[in-house]
Short mmCIF file of C-alpha atoms in Angstrom, two decimals:
data_model
loop_
_atom_site.label_atom_id
_atom_site.label_comp_id
_atom_site.label_asym_id
_atom_site.label_seq_id
_atom_site.Cartn_x
_atom_site.Cartn_y
_atom_site.Cartn_z
CA UNK M 41 -64.50 30.39 11.11
CA UNK M 42 -62.91 32.24 8.22
CA UNK M 43 -64.69 34.70 5.95
CA UNK M 44 -63.59 36.81 3.03
CA UNK M 45 -65.17 39.44 0.84
CA UNK M 46 -62.89 40.48 -2.01
CA UNK M 47 -59.66 41.53 -0.27
CA UNK M 48 -61.23 41.86 3.21
CA UNK M 49 -60.67 38.94 5.55
CA UNK M 50 -61.98 37.82 8.94
CA UNK M 51 -59.91 34.95 10.33
CA UNK M 52 -59.82 33.05 13.60
CA UNK M 53 -56.71 31.27 14.81
CA UNK M 54 -53.81 31.11 17.23
CA UNK M 55 -51.57 34.17 17.44
CA UNK M 56 -47.89 33.18 17.33
CA UNK M 57 -44.81 35.42 17.66
CA UNK M 58 -42.53 34.49 14.76
CA UNK M 59 -38.89 35.40 14.24
CA UNK M 60 -39.75 38.56 12.28
CA UNK M 61 -43.45 39.18 12.91
CA UNK M 62 -46.62 37.78 14.38
CA UNK M 63 -48.47 35.09 12.44
CA UNK M 64 -51.94 33.60 12.68
CA UNK M 65 -52.24 29.81 12.49
CA UNK M 66 -55.80 28.85 11.52
CA UNK M 67 -57.55 25.55 12.27
CA UNK M 68 -57.11 24.48 8.63
CA UNK M 69 -53.30 24.77 9.20
CA UNK M 70 -53.01 27.86 6.97
CA UNK M 71 -50.58 30.50 8.29
CA UNK M 72 -51.01 34.25 7.71
CA UNK M 73 -48.37 36.95 8.28
CA UNK M 74 -49.85 39.86 10.23
CA UNK M 75 -49.03 43.56 9.91
CA UNK M 76 -50.54 45.22 12.99
CA UNK M 77 -49.65 48.78 11.94
CA UNK M 78 -50.74 50.85 14.98
CA UNK M 79 -53.01 48.23 16.59
CA UNK M 80 -52.29 46.87 20.04
CA UNK M 81 -51.10 43.26 19.84
CA UNK M 82 -52.69 40.70 22.19
CA UNK M 83 -50.57 38.15 24.08
CA UNK M 84 -48.99 35.34 22.08
CA UNK M 85 -50.41 31.82 22.01
CA UNK M 86 -54.03 32.97 22.39
CA UNK M 87 -56.94 32.37 20.05
CA UNK M 88 -57.85 35.62 18.28
CA UNK M 89 -60.20 37.01 15.65
CA UNK M 90 -58.42 39.15 13.04
CA UNK M 91 -60.06 41.51 10.54
CA UNK M 92 -58.15 43.27 7.80
CA UNK M 93 -57.14 43.56 4.18
CA UNK M 94 -55.23 40.88 2.27
CA UNK M 95 -51.99 42.50 1.12
CA UNK M 96 -50.23 39.47 -0.32
CA UNK M 97 -50.59 35.77 -0.89
CA UNK M 98 -50.32 35.06 2.84
CA UNK M 99 -50.31 38.46 4.56
CA UNK M 100 -52.91 40.73 6.15
CA UNK M 101 -52.87 44.41 7.12
CA UNK M 102 -54.79 44.13 10.39
CA UNK M 103 -57.57 46.65 11.08
CA UNK M 104 -58.83 45.00 14.24
CA UNK M 105 -57.82 42.08 16.48
CA UNK M 106 -59.47 40.66 19.56
CA UNK M 107 -59.22 37.56 21.75
CA UNK M 108 -61.83 34.85 21.34
CA UNK M 109 -63.17 32.74 24.18
#
């Protein structure tokens, strides 16, 4: 489930470690670049819920991230 309110986003998808950064691959096949800033990063290849601010066409400054069940 993906939600947005202006520039704030809440996205669910699979966390993948890319060549340069982590990305989130959503069920609709969209891919978001993630900037975790000072947040702890969960393990790769897990389903996560990400909340943050859209900082570009396909990038998010992550405020919070947690694993989903």
